[in-house]
Amino acid sequence: MYLCTGKHNYELRTMNYELLLAIVGRFAYEGTVSEIKPLGEGLINDTYKVKTAEQDKPDYVLQRVNHNVFPDVDMVMRNIDAVTSHIRKKLAAEGTKDLDRRVLRFIPAKESGKLYVKVEGEFWRLMVFIDNAITKQAVNPESSRAAGKAFGNFQAMLADIPVQLGETIKDFHNMEFRLEQLHDVVKRDPAGRVKEERVQNMLAEIEKRAEEMCKAERMGREGTLPKRVCHCDTKVNNMMFDQQDNVLCVIDLDTVMPNFIFSDYGDFLRTAANEVAEDCPEMDKVQFRMDIFKAFTEGYLESARSFLLPVEIENLPYATALFPYMQCVRFLWDYLSGDKYWKCQYPDHNFVRANNQLHLLLSIEKSYPEMQAFLDALAPRRAF
Ligand code: GN1
Ligand code: MG
């Protein structure tokens, strides 16, 4: 059976039980499988919960990795292996007891020892299920502070990782590349949408800011801004909490790769501090929430300031603007391409998303002085 759900135009398939069982059997897991059923609402990967009959054996999560989005699954899993092993070692050295709840544990394949198997052209992986844990969809200042601290801590723990990680999606958050993609589709105009007046107006807004928004790439080339290991998909639902609301660990590690730290900081605020969803069509309701900004920034700096350079802290307001801008460019690119990347529920959906992100950017621009003042108070420039 073929399902077409979610916002990406990827094909998801429900699998038959026997095949799933055979796939699980290729991993060196412990226990006897008693049940396999679909889990969660992930839009990119297919996910199943694998229960074991024994009380003292863990349950597992089986996942099919979407290799349309992640072309080099071997690289994805090598990155994840390096990252989870490094974090595990650090936590163990600190005396952390419940390690399997504090960092994801992937199970190696029996034959190859790799953290994935390939079956009928599809890639699968198995990890330990973290029980009695929850994920959250919405944020308030408290959970934003916790998220800031957790993502900052994730970066801090990985600051001294001894291996060079691969770029699992090339140029994923490279603003110059995203603009080139847009310019290219404008030239080709495959969907005949470039002539729309609203598109022309949006393109003008984008061009006005293009040079400023590409400054991270320029600083990177000049050698003044480092790349560090980042998560690159820092949504609040990519984090597990225990029943008492403590953060357990960061999940969804496919996009972990070297990047400017702006990615993790900016993309969280893009998604969490928007008063409405990223595809809300009522533009007058789109607004940037300063309470979320402040709480997240406090949490983030608490755990990340030990390794951040002054130039990284100074540019956090820029990072806040960069991600709505980049997402506006990406959604407009997809609209002009004829809606190939994100799944659309109606013909204008991608344009509405792009417009929403542009309005978020406008709201952020208005808050710039307040953001800067807040940061100056929190991290006085001379004290860096
Ligand atoms: C995609 O599917 P999701 O929500 O994890 C996209 C992000 C975008 C986001 C916008 C691999 O993420 O970069 O910010 O949609 N991920 C990929 O909704 O393209
Ligand atoms: Mg994701």
mmCIF file with all atom_site columns, N, CA, C and O and ligand atoms in Angstrom, residues 7-8 10 43-44 69-70 169 172-173 178 232-233 235 238 252 255 267 270-271 278 327 330-331 341-342 353, ligand 1:
data_model
loop_
_atom_site.group_PDB
_atom_site.id
_atom_site.type_symbol
_atom_site.label_atom_id
_atom_site.label_alt_id
_atom_site.label_comp_id
_atom_site.label_asym_id
_atom_site.label_entity_id
_atom_site.label_seq_id
_atom_site.pdbx_PDB_ins_code
_atom_site.Cartn_x
_atom_site.Cartn_y
_atom_site.Cartn_z
_atom_site.occupancy
_atom_site.B_iso_or_equiv
_atom_site.pdbx_formal_charge
_atom_site.auth_seq_id
_atom_site.auth_comp_id
_atom_site.auth_asym_id
_atom_site.auth_atom_id
_atom_site.pdbx_PDB_model_num
ATOM   1   N N  . LYS A 1 7   ? 4.226  16.618 4.726  1.00 0.00 ? 7   LYS A N  1
ATOM   2   C CA . LYS A 1 7   ? 4.341  17.804 3.901  1.00 0.00 ? 7   LYS A CA 1
ATOM   3   C C  . LYS A 1 7   ? 5.383  17.661 2.803  1.00 0.00 ? 7   LYS A C  1
ATOM   4   O O  . LYS A 1 7   ? 5.494  18.500 1.943  1.00 0.00 ? 7   LYS A O  1
ATOM   5   N N  . HIS A 1 8   ? 6.186  16.602 2.861  1.00 0.00 ? 8   HIS A N  1
ATOM   6   C CA . HIS A 1 8   ? 7.129  16.374 1.772  1.00 0.00 ? 8   HIS A CA 1
ATOM   7   C C  . HIS A 1 8   ? 6.503  15.441 0.747  1.00 0.00 ? 8   HIS A C  1
ATOM   8   O O  . HIS A 1 8   ? 5.722  14.577 1.079  1.00 0.00 ? 8   HIS A O  1
ATOM   9   N N  . TYR A 1 10  ? 7.408  12.793 -0.455 1.00 0.00 ? 10  TYR A N  1
ATOM   10  C CA . TYR A 1 10  ? 8.111  11.519 -0.473 1.00 0.00 ? 10  TYR A CA 1
ATOM   11  C C  . TYR A 1 10  ? 7.090  10.411 -0.340 1.00 0.00 ? 10  TYR A C  1
ATOM   12  O O  . TYR A 1 10  ? 6.071  10.551 0.295  1.00 0.00 ? 10  TYR A O  1
ATOM   13  N N  . LEU A 1 43  ? 7.832  12.753 9.223  1.00 0.00 ? 43  LEU A N  1
ATOM   14  C CA . LEU A 1 43  ? 7.467  13.036 7.836  1.00 0.00 ? 43  LEU A CA 1
ATOM   15  C C  . LEU A 1 43  ? 8.523  12.543 6.863  1.00 0.00 ? 43  LEU A C  1
ATOM   16  O O  . LEU A 1 43  ? 8.272  12.374 5.688  1.00 0.00 ? 43  LEU A O  1
ATOM   17  N N  . ILE A 1 44  ? 9.716  12.306 7.361  1.00 0.00 ? 44  ILE A N  1
ATOM   18  C CA . ILE A 1 44  ? 10.796 11.955 6.438  1.00 0.00 ? 44  ILE A CA 1
ATOM   19  C C  . ILE A 1 44  ? 11.109 10.469 6.484  1.00 0.00 ? 44  ILE A C  1
ATOM   20  O O  . ILE A 1 44  ? 11.220 9.822  5.458  1.00 0.00 ? 44  ILE A O  1
ATOM   21  N N  . VAL A 1 69  ? 16.104 12.065 0.586  1.00 0.00 ? 69  VAL A N  1
ATOM   22  C CA . VAL A 1 69  ? 16.521 13.268 1.294  1.00 0.00 ? 69  VAL A CA 1
ATOM   23  C C  . VAL A 1 69  ? 17.982 13.151 1.726  1.00 0.00 ? 69  VAL A C  1
ATOM   24  O O  . VAL A 1 69  ? 18.729 14.118 1.675  1.00 0.00 ? 69  VAL A O  1
ATOM   25  N N  . PHE A 1 70  ? 18.368 11.943 2.160  1.00 0.00 ? 70  PHE A N  1
ATOM   26  C CA . PHE A 1 70  ? 19.742 11.709 2.608  1.00 0.00 ? 70  PHE A CA 1
ATOM   27  C C  . PHE A 1 70  ? 20.417 10.723 1.656  1.00 0.00 ? 70  PHE A C  1
ATOM   28  O O  . PHE A 1 70  ? 20.344 9.512  1.852  1.00 0.00 ? 70  PHE A O  1
ATOM   29  N N  . ILE A 1 169 ? 23.606 16.614 3.980  1.00 0.00 ? 169 ILE A N  1
ATOM   30  C CA . ILE A 1 169 ? 22.899 17.244 2.851  1.00 0.00 ? 169 ILE A CA 1
ATOM   31  C C  . ILE A 1 169 ? 23.789 18.416 2.438  1.00 0.00 ? 169 ILE A C  1
ATOM   32  O O  . ILE A 1 169 ? 23.973 19.366 3.204  1.00 0.00 ? 169 ILE A O  1
ATOM   33  N N  . PHE A 1 172 ? 23.277 22.449 2.908  1.00 0.00 ? 172 PHE A N  1
ATOM   34  C CA . PHE A 1 172 ? 21.920 22.498 3.477  1.00 0.00 ? 172 PHE A CA 1
ATOM   35  C C  . PHE A 1 172 ? 21.530 23.908 3.945  1.00 0.00 ? 172 PHE A C  1
ATOM   36  O O  . PHE A 1 172 ? 20.481 24.423 3.583  1.00 0.00 ? 172 PHE A O  1
ATOM   37  N N  . HIS A 1 173 ? 22.382 24.526 4.767  1.00 0.00 ? 173 HIS A N  1
ATOM   38  C CA . HIS A 1 173 ? 22.065 25.866 5.285  1.00 0.00 ? 173 HIS A CA 1
ATOM   39  C C  . HIS A 1 173 ? 23.006 26.926 4.724  1.00 0.00 ? 173 HIS A C  1
ATOM   40  O O  . HIS A 1 173 ? 23.308 27.904 5.390  1.00 0.00 ? 173 HIS A O  1
ATOM   41  N N  . ARG A 1 178 ? 21.375 28.661 -1.462 1.00 0.00 ? 178 ARG A N  1
ATOM   42  C CA . ARG A 1 178 ? 19.905 28.734 -1.539 1.00 0.00 ? 178 ARG A CA 1
ATOM   43  C C  . ARG A 1 178 ? 19.467 29.876 -2.455 1.00 0.00 ? 178 ARG A C  1
ATOM   44  O O  . ARG A 1 178 ? 18.460 29.768 -3.157 1.00 0.00 ? 178 ARG A O  1
ATOM   45  N N  . CYS A 1 232 ? 21.202 20.949 13.357 1.00 0.00 ? 232 CYS A N  1
ATOM   46  C CA . CYS A 1 232 ? 20.599 21.382 12.084 1.00 0.00 ? 232 CYS A CA 1
ATOM   47  C C  . CYS A 1 232 ? 19.125 21.022 11.901 1.00 0.00 ? 232 CYS A C  1
ATOM   48  O O  . CYS A 1 232 ? 18.616 21.095 10.770 1.00 0.00 ? 232 CYS A O  1
ATOM   49  N N  . ASP A 1 233 ? 18.450 20.615 12.936 1.00 0.00 ? 233 ASP A N  1
ATOM   50  C CA . ASP A 1 233 ? 16.984 20.465 12.857 1.00 0.00 ? 233 ASP A CA 1
ATOM   51  C C  . ASP A 1 233 ? 16.429 20.663 14.265 1.00 0.00 ? 233 ASP A C  1
ATOM   52  O O  . ASP A 1 233 ? 15.775 19.790 14.831 1.00 0.00 ? 233 ASP A O  1
ATOM   53  N N  . LYS A 1 235 ? 14.143 21.542 16.305 1.00 0.00 ? 235 LYS A N  1
ATOM   54  C CA . LYS A 1 235 ? 12.768 21.815 16.719 1.00 0.00 ? 235 LYS A CA 1
ATOM   55  C C  . LYS A 1 235 ? 12.554 21.236 18.105 1.00 0.00 ? 235 LYS A C  1
ATOM   56  O O  . LYS A 1 235 ? 13.221 20.278 18.491 1.00 0.00 ? 235 LYS A O  1
ATOM   57  N N  . ASN A 1 238 ? 12.261 17.582 18.622 1.00 0.00 ? 238 ASN A N  1
ATOM   58  C CA . ASN A 1 238 ? 13.434 16.728 18.431 1.00 0.00 ? 238 ASN A CA 1
ATOM   59  C C  . ASN A 1 238 ? 14.211 16.565 19.730 1.00 0.00 ? 238 ASN A C  1
ATOM   60  O O  . ASN A 1 238 ? 15.445 16.457 19.740 1.00 0.00 ? 238 ASN A O  1
ATOM   61  N N  . ASP A 1 252 ? 16.705 12.630 16.534 1.00 0.00 ? 252 ASP A N  1
ATOM   62  C CA . ASP A 1 252 ? 16.636 12.990 15.115 1.00 0.00 ? 252 ASP A CA 1
ATOM   63  C C  . ASP A 1 252 ? 17.975 13.549 14.629 1.00 0.00 ? 252 ASP A C  1
ATOM   64  O O  . ASP A 1 252 ? 18.078 14.736 14.287 1.00 0.00 ? 252 ASP A O  1
ATOM   65  N N  . THR A 1 255 ? 20.621 15.059 10.471 1.00 0.00 ? 255 THR A N  1
ATOM   66  C CA . THR A 1 255 ? 21.209 16.272 9.884  1.00 0.00 ? 255 THR A CA 1
ATOM   67  C C  . THR A 1 255 ? 22.397 16.792 10.690 1.00 0.00 ? 255 THR A C  1
ATOM   68  O O  . THR A 1 255 ? 22.869 17.892 10.421 1.00 0.00 ? 255 THR A O  1
ATOM   69  N N  . ASP A 1 267 ? 17.208 28.297 13.720 1.00 0.00 ? 267 ASP A N  1
ATOM   70  C CA . ASP A 1 267 ? 16.085 27.480 13.248 1.00 0.00 ? 267 ASP A CA 1
ATOM   71  C C  . ASP A 1 267 ? 15.121 27.135 14.381 1.00 0.00 ? 267 ASP A C  1
ATOM   72  O O  . ASP A 1 267 ? 13.927 26.997 14.160 1.00 0.00 ? 267 ASP A O  1
ATOM   73  N N  . ARG A 1 270 ? 13.006 30.258 14.656 1.00 0.00 ? 270 ARG A N  1
ATOM   74  C CA . ARG A 1 270 ? 12.121 30.360 13.489 1.00 0.00 ? 270 ARG A CA 1
ATOM   75  C C  . ARG A 1 270 ? 10.842 29.548 13.704 1.00 0.00 ? 270 ARG A C  1
ATOM   76  O O  . ARG A 1 270 ? 9.745  29.999 13.403 1.00 0.00 ? 270 ARG A O  1
ATOM   77  N N  . THR A 1 271 ? 11.006 28.354 14.247 1.00 0.00 ? 271 THR A N  1
ATOM   78  C CA . THR A 1 271 ? 9.830  27.495 14.408 1.00 0.00 ? 271 THR A CA 1
ATOM   79  C C  . THR A 1 271 ? 9.105  27.773 15.717 1.00 0.00 ? 271 THR A C  1
ATOM   80  O O  . THR A 1 271 ? 7.886  27.765 15.755 1.00 0.00 ? 271 THR A O  1
ATOM   81  N N  . GLU A 1 278 ? 4.045  27.806 10.513 1.00 0.00 ? 278 GLU A N  1
ATOM   82  C CA . GLU A 1 278 ? 4.788  28.378 9.378  1.00 0.00 ? 278 GLU A CA 1
ATOM   83  C C  . GLU A 1 278 ? 3.959  28.469 8.103  1.00 0.00 ? 278 GLU A C  1
ATOM   84  O O  . GLU A 1 278 ? 4.356  29.121 7.148  1.00 0.00 ? 278 GLU A O  1
ATOM   85  N N  . GLN A 1 327 ? 14.264 30.273 4.855  1.00 0.00 ? 327 GLN A N  1
ATOM   86  C CA . GLN A 1 327 ? 13.092 29.426 4.619  1.00 0.00 ? 327 GLN A CA 1
ATOM   87  C C  . GLN A 1 327 ? 12.140 30.088 3.622  1.00 0.00 ? 327 GLN A C  1
ATOM   88  O O  . GLN A 1 327 ? 11.506 29.415 2.812  1.00 0.00 ? 327 GLN A O  1
ATOM   89  N N  . ARG A 1 330 ? 13.646 29.268 0.345  1.00 0.00 ? 330 ARG A N  1
ATOM   90  C CA . ARG A 1 330 ? 13.457 27.850 -0.013 1.00 0.00 ? 330 ARG A CA 1
ATOM   91  C C  . ARG A 1 330 ? 12.003 27.560 -0.409 1.00 0.00 ? 330 ARG A C  1
ATOM   92  O O  . ARG A 1 330 ? 11.746 26.827 -1.359 1.00 0.00 ? 330 ARG A O  1
ATOM   93  N N  . PHE A 1 331 ? 11.049 28.130 0.328  1.00 0.00 ? 331 PHE A N  1
ATOM   94  C CA . PHE A 1 331 ? 9.636  27.896 -0.022 1.00 0.00 ? 331 PHE A CA 1
ATOM   95  C C  . PHE A 1 331 ? 9.296  28.555 -1.362 1.00 0.00 ? 331 PHE A C  1
ATOM   96  O O  . PHE A 1 331 ? 8.564  27.988 -2.179 1.00 0.00 ? 331 PHE A O  1
ATOM   97  N N  . TYR A 1 341 ? 9.229  19.786 -3.688 1.00 0.00 ? 341 TYR A N  1
ATOM   98  C CA . TYR A 1 341 ? 9.928  19.346 -2.472 1.00 0.00 ? 341 TYR A CA 1
ATOM   99  C C  . TYR A 1 341 ? 8.975  19.191 -1.293 1.00 0.00 ? 341 TYR A C  1
ATOM   100 O O  . TYR A 1 341 ? 8.909  18.146 -0.674 1.00 0.00 ? 341 TYR A O  1
ATOM   101 N N  . TRP A 1 342 ? 8.225  20.217 -0.974 1.00 0.00 ? 342 TRP A N  1
ATOM   102 C CA . TRP A 1 342 ? 7.267  20.131 0.135  1.00 0.00 ? 342 TRP A CA 1
ATOM   103 C C  . TRP A 1 342 ? 5.893  19.799 -0.401 1.00 0.00 ? 342 TRP A C  1
ATOM   104 O O  . TRP A 1 342 ? 5.464  20.345 -1.424 1.00 0.00 ? 342 TRP A O  1
ATOM   105 N N  . ARG A 1 353 ? 3.481  29.801 2.633  1.00 0.00 ? 353 ARG A N  1
ATOM   106 C CA . ARG A 1 353 ? 4.584  29.524 3.570  1.00 0.00 ? 353 ARG A CA 1
ATOM   107 C C  . ARG A 1 353 ? 5.706  30.569 3.415  1.00 0.00 ? 353 ARG A C  1
ATOM   108 O O  . ARG A 1 353 ? 6.226  31.088 4.405  1.00 0.00 ? 353 ARG A O  1
HETATM 109 C C1 . GN1 B 2 .   ? 11.965 20.183 6.566  1.00 0.00 ? 1   GN1 B C1 1
HETATM 110 O O1 . GN1 B 2 .   ? 10.546 17.790 7.665  1.00 0.00 ? 1   GN1 B O1 1
HETATM 111 P P1 . GN1 B 2 .   ? 11.133 18.715 8.657  1.00 0.00 ? 1   GN1 B P1 1
HETATM 112 O O2 . GN1 B 2 .   ? 10.102 19.579 9.315  1.00 0.00 ? 1   GN1 B O2 1
HETATM 113 O O3 . GN1 B 2 .   ? 12.052 18.041 9.662  1.00 0.00 ? 1   GN1 B O3 1
HETATM 114 C C2 . GN1 B 2 .   ? 13.335 20.621 6.098  1.00 0.00 ? 1   GN1 B C2 1
HETATM 115 C C3 . GN1 B 2 .   ? 13.804 21.761 6.997  1.00 0.00 ? 1   GN1 B C3 1
HETATM 116 C C4 . GN1 B 2 .   ? 12.803 22.900 6.872  1.00 0.00 ? 1   GN1 B C4 1
HETATM 117 C C5 . GN1 B 2 .   ? 11.396 22.412 7.225  1.00 0.00 ? 1   GN1 B C5 1
HETATM 118 C C6 . GN1 B 2 .   ? 10.364 23.472 6.936  1.00 0.00 ? 1   GN1 B C6 1
HETATM 119 C C7 . GN1 B 2 .   ? 15.708 17.870 5.202  1.00 0.00 ? 1   GN1 B C7 1
HETATM 120 O O4 . GN1 B 2 .   ? 12.107 19.731 7.880  1.00 0.00 ? 1   GN1 B O4 1
HETATM 121 O O5 . GN1 B 2 .   ? 15.073 22.201 6.581  1.00 0.00 ? 1   GN1 B O5 1
HETATM 122 O O6 . GN1 B 2 .   ? 13.166 23.935 7.724  1.00 0.00 ? 1   GN1 B O6 1
HETATM 123 O O7 . GN1 B 2 .   ? 11.039 21.238 6.455  1.00 0.00 ? 1   GN1 B O7 1
HETATM 124 N N1 . GN1 B 2 .   ? 14.252 19.492 6.172  1.00 0.00 ? 1   GN1 B N1 1
HETATM 125 C C8 . GN1 B 2 .   ? 14.877 19.097 5.055  1.00 0.00 ? 1   GN1 B C8 1
HETATM 126 O O8 . GN1 B 2 .   ? 9.109  23.027 7.277  1.00 0.00 ? 1   GN1 B O8 1
HETATM 127 O O9 . GN1 B 2 .   ? 14.791 19.691 3.986  1.00 0.00 ? 1   GN1 B O9 1
#
